Coordinates of N, CA and C in Angstrom, one line a residue:
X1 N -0.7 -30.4 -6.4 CA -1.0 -29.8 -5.1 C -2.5 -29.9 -4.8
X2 N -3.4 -30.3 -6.3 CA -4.6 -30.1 -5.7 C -5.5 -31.1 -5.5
X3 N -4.1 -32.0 -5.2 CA -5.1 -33.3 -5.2 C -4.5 -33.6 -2.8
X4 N -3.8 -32.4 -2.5 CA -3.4 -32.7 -1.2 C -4.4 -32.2 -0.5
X5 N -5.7 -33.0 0.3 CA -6.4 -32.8 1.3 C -6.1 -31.6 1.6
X6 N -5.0 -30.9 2.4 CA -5.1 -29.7 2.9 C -4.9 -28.7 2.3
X7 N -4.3 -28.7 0.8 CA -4.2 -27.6 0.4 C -5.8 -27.5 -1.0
X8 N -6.1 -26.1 -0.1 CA -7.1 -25.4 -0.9 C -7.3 -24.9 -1.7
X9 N -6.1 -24.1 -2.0 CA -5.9 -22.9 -3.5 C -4.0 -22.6 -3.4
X10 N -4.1 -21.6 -4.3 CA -2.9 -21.2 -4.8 C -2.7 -19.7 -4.9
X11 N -1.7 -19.5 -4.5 CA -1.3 -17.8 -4.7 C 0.0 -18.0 -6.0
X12 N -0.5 -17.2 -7.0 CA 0.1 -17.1 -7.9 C 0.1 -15.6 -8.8
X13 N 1.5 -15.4 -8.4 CA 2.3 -13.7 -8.5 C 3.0 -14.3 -9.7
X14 N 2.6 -15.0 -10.6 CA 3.2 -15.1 -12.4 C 3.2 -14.0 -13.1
X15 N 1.9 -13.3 -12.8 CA 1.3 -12.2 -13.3 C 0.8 -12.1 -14.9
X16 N 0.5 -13.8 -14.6 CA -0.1 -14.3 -16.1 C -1.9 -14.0 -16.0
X17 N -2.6 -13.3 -16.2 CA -3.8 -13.3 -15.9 C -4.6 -14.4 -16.5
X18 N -4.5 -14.4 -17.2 CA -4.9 -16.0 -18.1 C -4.9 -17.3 -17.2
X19 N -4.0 -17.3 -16.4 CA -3.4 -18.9 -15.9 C -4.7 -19.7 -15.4
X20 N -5.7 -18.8 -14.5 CA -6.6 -19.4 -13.9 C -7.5 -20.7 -14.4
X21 N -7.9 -20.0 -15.6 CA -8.2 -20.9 -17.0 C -7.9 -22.1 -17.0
X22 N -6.3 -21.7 -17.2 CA -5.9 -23.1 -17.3 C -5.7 -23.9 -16.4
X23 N -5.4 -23.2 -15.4 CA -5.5 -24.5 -14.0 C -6.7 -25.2 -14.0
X24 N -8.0 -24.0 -14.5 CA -8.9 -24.4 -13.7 C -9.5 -25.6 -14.4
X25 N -9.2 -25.5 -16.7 CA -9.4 -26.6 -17.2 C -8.8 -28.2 -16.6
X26 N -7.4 -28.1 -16.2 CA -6.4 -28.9 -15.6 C -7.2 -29.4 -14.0
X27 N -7.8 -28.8 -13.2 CA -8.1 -29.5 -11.7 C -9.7 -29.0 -11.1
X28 N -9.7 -28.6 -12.0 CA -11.8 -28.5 -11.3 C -11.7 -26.5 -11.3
X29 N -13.0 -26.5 -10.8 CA -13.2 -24.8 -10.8 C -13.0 -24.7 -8.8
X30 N -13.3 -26.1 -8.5 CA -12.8 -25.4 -6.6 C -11.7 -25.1 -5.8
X31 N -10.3 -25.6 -7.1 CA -9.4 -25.1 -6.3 C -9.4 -23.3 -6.5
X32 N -9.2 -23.1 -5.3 CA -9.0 -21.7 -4.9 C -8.0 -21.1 -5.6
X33 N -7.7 -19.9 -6.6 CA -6.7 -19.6 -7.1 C -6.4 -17.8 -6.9
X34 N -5.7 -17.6 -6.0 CA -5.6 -15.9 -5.3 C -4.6 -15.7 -6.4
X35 N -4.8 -14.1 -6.6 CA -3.2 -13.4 -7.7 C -2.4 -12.5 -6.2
X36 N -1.5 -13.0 -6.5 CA -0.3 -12.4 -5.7 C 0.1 -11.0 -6.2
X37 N -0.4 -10.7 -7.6 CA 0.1 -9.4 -8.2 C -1.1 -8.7 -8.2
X38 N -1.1 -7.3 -7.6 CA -2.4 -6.8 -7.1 C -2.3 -6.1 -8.3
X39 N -1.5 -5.7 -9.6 CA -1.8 -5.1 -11.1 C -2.6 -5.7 -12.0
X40 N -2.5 -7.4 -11.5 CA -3.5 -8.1 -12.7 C -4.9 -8.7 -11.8
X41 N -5.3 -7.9 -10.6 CA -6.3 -8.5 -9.8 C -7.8 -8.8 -11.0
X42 N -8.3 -7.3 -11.9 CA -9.5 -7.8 -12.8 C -9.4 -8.8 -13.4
X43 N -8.1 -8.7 -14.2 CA -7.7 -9.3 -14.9 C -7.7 -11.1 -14.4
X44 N -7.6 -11.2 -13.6 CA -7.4 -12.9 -13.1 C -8.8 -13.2 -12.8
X45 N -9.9 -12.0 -11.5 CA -10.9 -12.3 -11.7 C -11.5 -12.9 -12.9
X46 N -11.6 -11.9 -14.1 CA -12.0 -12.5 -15.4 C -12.2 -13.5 -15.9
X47 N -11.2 -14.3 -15.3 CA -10.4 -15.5 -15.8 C -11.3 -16.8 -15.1
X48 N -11.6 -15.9 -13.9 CA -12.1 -16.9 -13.0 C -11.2 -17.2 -11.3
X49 N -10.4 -16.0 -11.7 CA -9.4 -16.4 -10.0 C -10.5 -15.7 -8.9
X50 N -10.1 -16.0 -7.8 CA -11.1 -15.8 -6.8 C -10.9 -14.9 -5.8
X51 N -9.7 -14.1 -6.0 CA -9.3 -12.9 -5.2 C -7.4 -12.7 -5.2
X52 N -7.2 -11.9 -3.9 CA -5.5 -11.6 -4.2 C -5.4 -11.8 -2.9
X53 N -3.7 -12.5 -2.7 CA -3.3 -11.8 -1.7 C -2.5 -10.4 -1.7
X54 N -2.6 -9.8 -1.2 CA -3.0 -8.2 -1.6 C -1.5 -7.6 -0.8
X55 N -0.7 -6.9 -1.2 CA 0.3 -5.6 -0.8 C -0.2 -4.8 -0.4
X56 N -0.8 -3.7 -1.3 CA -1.3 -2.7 -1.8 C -2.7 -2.9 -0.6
X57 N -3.5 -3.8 -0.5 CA -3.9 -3.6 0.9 C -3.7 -3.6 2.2
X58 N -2.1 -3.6 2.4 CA -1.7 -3.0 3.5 C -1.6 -1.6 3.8
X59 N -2.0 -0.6 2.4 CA -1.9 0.6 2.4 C -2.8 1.5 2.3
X60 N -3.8 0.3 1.5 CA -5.2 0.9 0.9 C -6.3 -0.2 1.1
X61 N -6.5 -0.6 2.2 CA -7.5 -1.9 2.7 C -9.0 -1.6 2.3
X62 N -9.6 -0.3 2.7 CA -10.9 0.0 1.8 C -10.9 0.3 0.5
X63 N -10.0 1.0 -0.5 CA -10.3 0.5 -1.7 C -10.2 -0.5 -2.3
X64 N -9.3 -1.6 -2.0 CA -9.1 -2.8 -2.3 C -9.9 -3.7 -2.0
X65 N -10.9 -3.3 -0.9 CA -12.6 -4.7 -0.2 C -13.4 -4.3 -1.0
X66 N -13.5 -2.4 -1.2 CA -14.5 -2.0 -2.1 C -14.3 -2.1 -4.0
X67 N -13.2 -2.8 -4.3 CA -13.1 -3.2 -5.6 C -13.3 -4.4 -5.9
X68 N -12.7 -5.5 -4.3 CA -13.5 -7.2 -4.6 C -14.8 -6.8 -4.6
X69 N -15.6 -6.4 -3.5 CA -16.7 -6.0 -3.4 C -17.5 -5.8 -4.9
X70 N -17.1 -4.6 -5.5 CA -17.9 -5.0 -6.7 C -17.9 -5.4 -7.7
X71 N -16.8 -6.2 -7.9 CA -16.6 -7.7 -8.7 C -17.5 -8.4 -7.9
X72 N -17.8 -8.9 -7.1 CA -18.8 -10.0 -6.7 C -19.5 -9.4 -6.6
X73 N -20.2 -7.9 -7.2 CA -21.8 -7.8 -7.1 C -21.7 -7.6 -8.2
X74 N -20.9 -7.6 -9.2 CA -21.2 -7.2 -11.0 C -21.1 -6.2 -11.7
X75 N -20.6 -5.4 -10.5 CA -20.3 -4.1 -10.8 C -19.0 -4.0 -11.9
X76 N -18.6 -4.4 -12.9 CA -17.4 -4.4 -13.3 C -16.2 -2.8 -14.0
X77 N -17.2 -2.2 -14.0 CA -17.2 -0.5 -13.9 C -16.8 -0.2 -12.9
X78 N -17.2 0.1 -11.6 CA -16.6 0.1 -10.4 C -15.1 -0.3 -10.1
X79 N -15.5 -1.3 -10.0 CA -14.2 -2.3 -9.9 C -13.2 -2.1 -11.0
X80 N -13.0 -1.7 -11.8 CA -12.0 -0.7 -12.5 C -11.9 0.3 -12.1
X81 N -12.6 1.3 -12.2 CA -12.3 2.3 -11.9 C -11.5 2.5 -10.7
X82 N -11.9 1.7 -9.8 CA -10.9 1.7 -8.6 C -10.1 1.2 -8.4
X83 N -9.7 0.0 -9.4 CA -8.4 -0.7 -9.9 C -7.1 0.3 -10.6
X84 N -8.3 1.1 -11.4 CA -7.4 2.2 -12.1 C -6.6 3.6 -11.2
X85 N -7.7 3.9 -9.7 CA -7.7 4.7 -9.0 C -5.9 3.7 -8.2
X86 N -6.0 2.9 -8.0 CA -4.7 1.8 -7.3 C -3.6 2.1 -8.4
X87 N -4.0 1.5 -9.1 CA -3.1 1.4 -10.6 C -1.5 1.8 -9.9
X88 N -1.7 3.3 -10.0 CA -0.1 3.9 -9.8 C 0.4 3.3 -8.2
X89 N -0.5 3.3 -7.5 CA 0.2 2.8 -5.7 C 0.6 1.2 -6.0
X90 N -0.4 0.5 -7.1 CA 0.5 -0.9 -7.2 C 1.9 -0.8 -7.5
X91 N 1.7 0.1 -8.7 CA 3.4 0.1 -9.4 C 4.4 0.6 -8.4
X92 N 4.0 1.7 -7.7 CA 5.1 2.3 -6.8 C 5.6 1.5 -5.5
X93 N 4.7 0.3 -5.5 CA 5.1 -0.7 -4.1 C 6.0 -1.5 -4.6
X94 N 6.2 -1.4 -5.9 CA 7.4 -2.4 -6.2 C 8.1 -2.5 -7.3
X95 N 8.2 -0.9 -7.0 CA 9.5 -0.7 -7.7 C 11.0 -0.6 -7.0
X96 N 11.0 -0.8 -5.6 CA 12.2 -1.6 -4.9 C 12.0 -2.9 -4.2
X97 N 12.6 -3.6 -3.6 CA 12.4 -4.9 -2.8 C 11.1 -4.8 -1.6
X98 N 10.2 -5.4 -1.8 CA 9.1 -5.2 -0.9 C 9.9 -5.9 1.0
X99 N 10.1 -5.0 1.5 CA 8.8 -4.2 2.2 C 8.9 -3.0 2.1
X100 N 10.2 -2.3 1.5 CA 10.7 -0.6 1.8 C 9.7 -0.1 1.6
X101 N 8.8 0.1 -0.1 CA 7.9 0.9 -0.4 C 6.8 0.7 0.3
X102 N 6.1 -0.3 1.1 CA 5.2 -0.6 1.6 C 5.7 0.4 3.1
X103 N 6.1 -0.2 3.8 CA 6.8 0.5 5.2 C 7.1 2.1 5.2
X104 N 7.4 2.5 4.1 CA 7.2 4.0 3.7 C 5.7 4.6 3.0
X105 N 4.9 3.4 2.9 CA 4.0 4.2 2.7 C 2.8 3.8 3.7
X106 N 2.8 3.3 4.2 CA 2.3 3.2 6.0 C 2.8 3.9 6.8
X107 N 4.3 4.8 6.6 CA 4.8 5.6 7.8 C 4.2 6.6 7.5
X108 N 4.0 7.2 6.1 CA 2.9 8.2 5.1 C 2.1 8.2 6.3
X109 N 1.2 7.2 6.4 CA 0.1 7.0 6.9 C -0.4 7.0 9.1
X110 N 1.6 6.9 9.3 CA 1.4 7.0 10.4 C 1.0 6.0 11.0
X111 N 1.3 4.7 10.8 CA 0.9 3.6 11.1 C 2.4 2.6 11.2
X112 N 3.4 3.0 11.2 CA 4.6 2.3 11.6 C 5.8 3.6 11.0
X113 N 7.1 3.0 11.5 CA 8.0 3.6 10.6 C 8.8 3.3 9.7
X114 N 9.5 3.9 8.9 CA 9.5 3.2 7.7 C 11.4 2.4 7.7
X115 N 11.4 2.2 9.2 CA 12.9 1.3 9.6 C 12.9 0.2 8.8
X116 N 14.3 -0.6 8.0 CA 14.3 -1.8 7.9 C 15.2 -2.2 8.2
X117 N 15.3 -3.6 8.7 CA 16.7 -4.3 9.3 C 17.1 -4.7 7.9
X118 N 18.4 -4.9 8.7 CA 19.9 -4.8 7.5 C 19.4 -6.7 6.9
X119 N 19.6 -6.9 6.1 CA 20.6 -6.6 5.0 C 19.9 -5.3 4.3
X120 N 18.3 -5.1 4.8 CA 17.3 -4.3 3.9 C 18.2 -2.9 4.4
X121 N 17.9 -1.8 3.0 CA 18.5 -0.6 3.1 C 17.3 0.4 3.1
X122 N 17.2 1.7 3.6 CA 16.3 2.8 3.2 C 15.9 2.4 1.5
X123 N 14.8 2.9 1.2 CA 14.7 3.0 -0.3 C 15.1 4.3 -0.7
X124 N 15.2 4.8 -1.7 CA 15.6 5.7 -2.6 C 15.0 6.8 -2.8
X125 N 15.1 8.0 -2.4 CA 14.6 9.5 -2.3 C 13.7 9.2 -3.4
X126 N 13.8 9.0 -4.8 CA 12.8 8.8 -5.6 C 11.6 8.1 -5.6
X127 N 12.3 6.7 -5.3 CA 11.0 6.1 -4.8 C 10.1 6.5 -3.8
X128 N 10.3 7.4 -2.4 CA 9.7 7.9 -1.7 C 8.5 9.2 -2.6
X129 N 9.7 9.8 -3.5 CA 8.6 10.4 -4.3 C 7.4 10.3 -5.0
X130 N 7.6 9.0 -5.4 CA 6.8 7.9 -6.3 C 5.4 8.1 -5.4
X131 N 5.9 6.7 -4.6 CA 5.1 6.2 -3.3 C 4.2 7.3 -3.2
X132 N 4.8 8.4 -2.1 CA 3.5 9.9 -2.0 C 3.1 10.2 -2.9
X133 N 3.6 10.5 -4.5 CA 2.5 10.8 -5.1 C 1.3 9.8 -5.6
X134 N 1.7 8.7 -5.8 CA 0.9 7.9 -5.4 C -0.4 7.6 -4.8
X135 N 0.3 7.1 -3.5 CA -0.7 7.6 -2.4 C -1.5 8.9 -2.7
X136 N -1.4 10.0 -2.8 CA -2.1 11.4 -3.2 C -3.3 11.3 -4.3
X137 N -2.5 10.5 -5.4 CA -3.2 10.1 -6.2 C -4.3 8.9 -6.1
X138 N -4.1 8.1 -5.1 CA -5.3 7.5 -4.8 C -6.2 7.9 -3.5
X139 N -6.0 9.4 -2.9 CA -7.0 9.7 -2.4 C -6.4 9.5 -1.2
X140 N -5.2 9.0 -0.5 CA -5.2 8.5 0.8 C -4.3 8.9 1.7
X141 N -4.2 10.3 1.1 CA -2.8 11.3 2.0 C -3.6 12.5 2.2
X142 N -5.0 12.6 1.8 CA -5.9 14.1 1.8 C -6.3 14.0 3.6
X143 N -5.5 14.5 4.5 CA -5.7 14.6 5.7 C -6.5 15.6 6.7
X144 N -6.8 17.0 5.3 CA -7.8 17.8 5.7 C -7.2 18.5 5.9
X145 N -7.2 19.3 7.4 CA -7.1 20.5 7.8 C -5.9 19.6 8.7
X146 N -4.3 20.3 8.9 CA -3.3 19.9 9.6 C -2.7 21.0 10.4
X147 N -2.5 20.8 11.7 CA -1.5 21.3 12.4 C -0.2 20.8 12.9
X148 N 0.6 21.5 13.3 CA 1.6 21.0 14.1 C 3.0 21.8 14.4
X149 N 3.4 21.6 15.4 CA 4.3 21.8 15.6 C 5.8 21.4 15.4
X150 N 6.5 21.3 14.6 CA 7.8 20.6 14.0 C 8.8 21.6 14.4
X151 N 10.5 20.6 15.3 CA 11.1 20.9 15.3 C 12.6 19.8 15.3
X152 N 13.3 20.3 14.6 CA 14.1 19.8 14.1 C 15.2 19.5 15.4
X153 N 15.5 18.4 15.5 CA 16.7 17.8 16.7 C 17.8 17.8 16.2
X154 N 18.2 17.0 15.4 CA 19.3 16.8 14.1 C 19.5 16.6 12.9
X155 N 20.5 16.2 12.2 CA 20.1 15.7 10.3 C 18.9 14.8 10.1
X156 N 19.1 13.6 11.3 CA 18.3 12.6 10.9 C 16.6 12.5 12.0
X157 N 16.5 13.5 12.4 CA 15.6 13.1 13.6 C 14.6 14.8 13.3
X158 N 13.7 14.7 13.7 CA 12.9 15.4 13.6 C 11.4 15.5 14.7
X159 N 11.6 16.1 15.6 CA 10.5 16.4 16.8 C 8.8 16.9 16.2
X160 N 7.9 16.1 16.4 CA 6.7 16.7 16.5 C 5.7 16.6 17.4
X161 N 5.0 18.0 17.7 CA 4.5 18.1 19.1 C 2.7 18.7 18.7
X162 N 1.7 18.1 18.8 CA 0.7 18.6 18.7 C 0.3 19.0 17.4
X163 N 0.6 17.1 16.6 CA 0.2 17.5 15.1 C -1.4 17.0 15.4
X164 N -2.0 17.6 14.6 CA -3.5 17.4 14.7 C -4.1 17.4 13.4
X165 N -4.7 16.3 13.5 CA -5.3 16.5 11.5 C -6.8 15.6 11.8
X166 N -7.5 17.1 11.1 CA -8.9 16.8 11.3 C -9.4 16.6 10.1
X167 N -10.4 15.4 9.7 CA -10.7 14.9 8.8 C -12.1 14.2 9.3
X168 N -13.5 14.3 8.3 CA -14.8 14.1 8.4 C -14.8 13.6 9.9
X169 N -14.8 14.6 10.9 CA -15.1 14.6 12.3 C -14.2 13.8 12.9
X170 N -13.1 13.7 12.2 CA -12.2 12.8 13.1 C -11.3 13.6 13.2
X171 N -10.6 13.5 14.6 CA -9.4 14.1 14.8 C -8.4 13.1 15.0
X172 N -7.3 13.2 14.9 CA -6.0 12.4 15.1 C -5.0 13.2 16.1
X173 N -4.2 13.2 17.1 CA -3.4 13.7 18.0 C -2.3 13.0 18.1
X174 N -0.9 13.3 17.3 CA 0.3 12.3 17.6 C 1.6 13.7 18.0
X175 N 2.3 12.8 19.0 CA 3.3 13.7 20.0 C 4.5 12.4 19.6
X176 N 5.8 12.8 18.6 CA 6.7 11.9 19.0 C 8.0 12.7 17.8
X177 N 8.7 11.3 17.7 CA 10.0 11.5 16.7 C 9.1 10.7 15.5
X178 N 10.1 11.6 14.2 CA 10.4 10.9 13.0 C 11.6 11.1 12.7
X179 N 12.5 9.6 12.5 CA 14.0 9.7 12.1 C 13.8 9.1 10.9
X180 N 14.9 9.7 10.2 CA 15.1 9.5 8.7 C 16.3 9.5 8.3
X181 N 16.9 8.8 7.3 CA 18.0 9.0 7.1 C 18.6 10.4 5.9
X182 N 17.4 10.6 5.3 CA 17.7 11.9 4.0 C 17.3 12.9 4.3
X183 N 18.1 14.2 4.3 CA 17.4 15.1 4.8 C 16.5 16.0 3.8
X184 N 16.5 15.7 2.2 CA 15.5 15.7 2.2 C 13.9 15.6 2.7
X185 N 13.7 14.1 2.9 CA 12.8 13.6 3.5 C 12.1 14.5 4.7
X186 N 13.3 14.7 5.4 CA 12.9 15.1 6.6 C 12.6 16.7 5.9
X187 N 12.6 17.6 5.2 CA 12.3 18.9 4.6 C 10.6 18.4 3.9
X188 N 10.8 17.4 3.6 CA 9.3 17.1 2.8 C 8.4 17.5 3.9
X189 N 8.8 16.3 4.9 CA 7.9 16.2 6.0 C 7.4 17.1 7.1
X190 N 8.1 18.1 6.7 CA 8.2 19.2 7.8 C 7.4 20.2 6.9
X191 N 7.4 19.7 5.7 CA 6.5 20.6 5.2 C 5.3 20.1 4.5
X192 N 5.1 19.0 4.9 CA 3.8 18.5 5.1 C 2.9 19.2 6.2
X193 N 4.1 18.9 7.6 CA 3.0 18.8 8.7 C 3.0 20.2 8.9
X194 N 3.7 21.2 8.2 CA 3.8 22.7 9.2 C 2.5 23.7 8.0

């Protein structure tokens, strides 16, 4: 591949951290070599890889710039620490078929919902548990000060009107549904936002 004009680098989810090495003894140090597994991201740096294509930055985009970040300034302390702070949100994104855990932890976030088309199924009350503590645990569900008004439509549907969550001078204002299929879920959430 690295001898084809247009291709640059490689995304490689082996989750061999080592590998870089050896490609890079095998075809020069300029082919580009991304880790597809955001658990062995230091790890492949180390090696010599040159970054990730990243999951877990669909959920957590500033700790993940601010951990390449200080791998390219030398910071190698940092950049663990905040590898370690990811740590559990890597593992909980895939511990079912990706996209469910990802899509439930952006609905977390209020940034989509966590629907998937069929053949894809809901993920599993547990893993939902995972996921949020997770997320919690890396700092990125602390919403501050929350309001809202929640009221329940049906098993699967759930009304909210004038949730408000203020965080370092930011406010957020969202007026809609959340449908879910567990009613669990929908008891968590209701007691998140109430």
């Amino acid at each position: 591949l690295a001898k084809i004009p247009n291709i640059i680098g490689v995304k490689d989810a082996t989750g061999d951290a080592s590998r870089p090495s050896s490609v890079r003894q095998l075809i020069g140090k300029e082919f580009c070599q991304l880790s597809g597994e955001d658990g062995c991201v230091p790890a492949m740096l180390a090696h010599g890889g040159h970054g990730c294509i990243s999951v877990t930055a669909n959920v957590a985009p500033a700790l993940c710039a601010e951990m390449h970040e200080a791998w390219q300034k030398g910071d190698t302390t940092l950049a663990l620490e905040i590898h370690d702070q990811l740590t559990p949100l890597n593992n909980a994104l895939f511990v079912e078929t990706s996209p469910g855990p990802v899509k439930y932890a952006l609905s977390l976030l209020g940034r989509c919902t966590p629907d998937l088309r069929l053949p894809m199924t809901d993920i599993k009350g547990s893993t939902k548990e995972l996921v949020h503590a997770a997320m919690e645990s890396a700092g990125l569900l602390d919403l501050g000060e929350i309001d809202a008004q929640v009221k329940r439509v049906d098993q699967q549907t759930i009304e909210f009107t004038n949730f408000t969550a203020k965080r370092d001078n930011t406010k957020l204002i969202l007026t809609g549904r959340w449908l879910h299929n567990e009613q669990e879920s929908i008891t968590s959430l209701v007691g998140q936002l109430s």
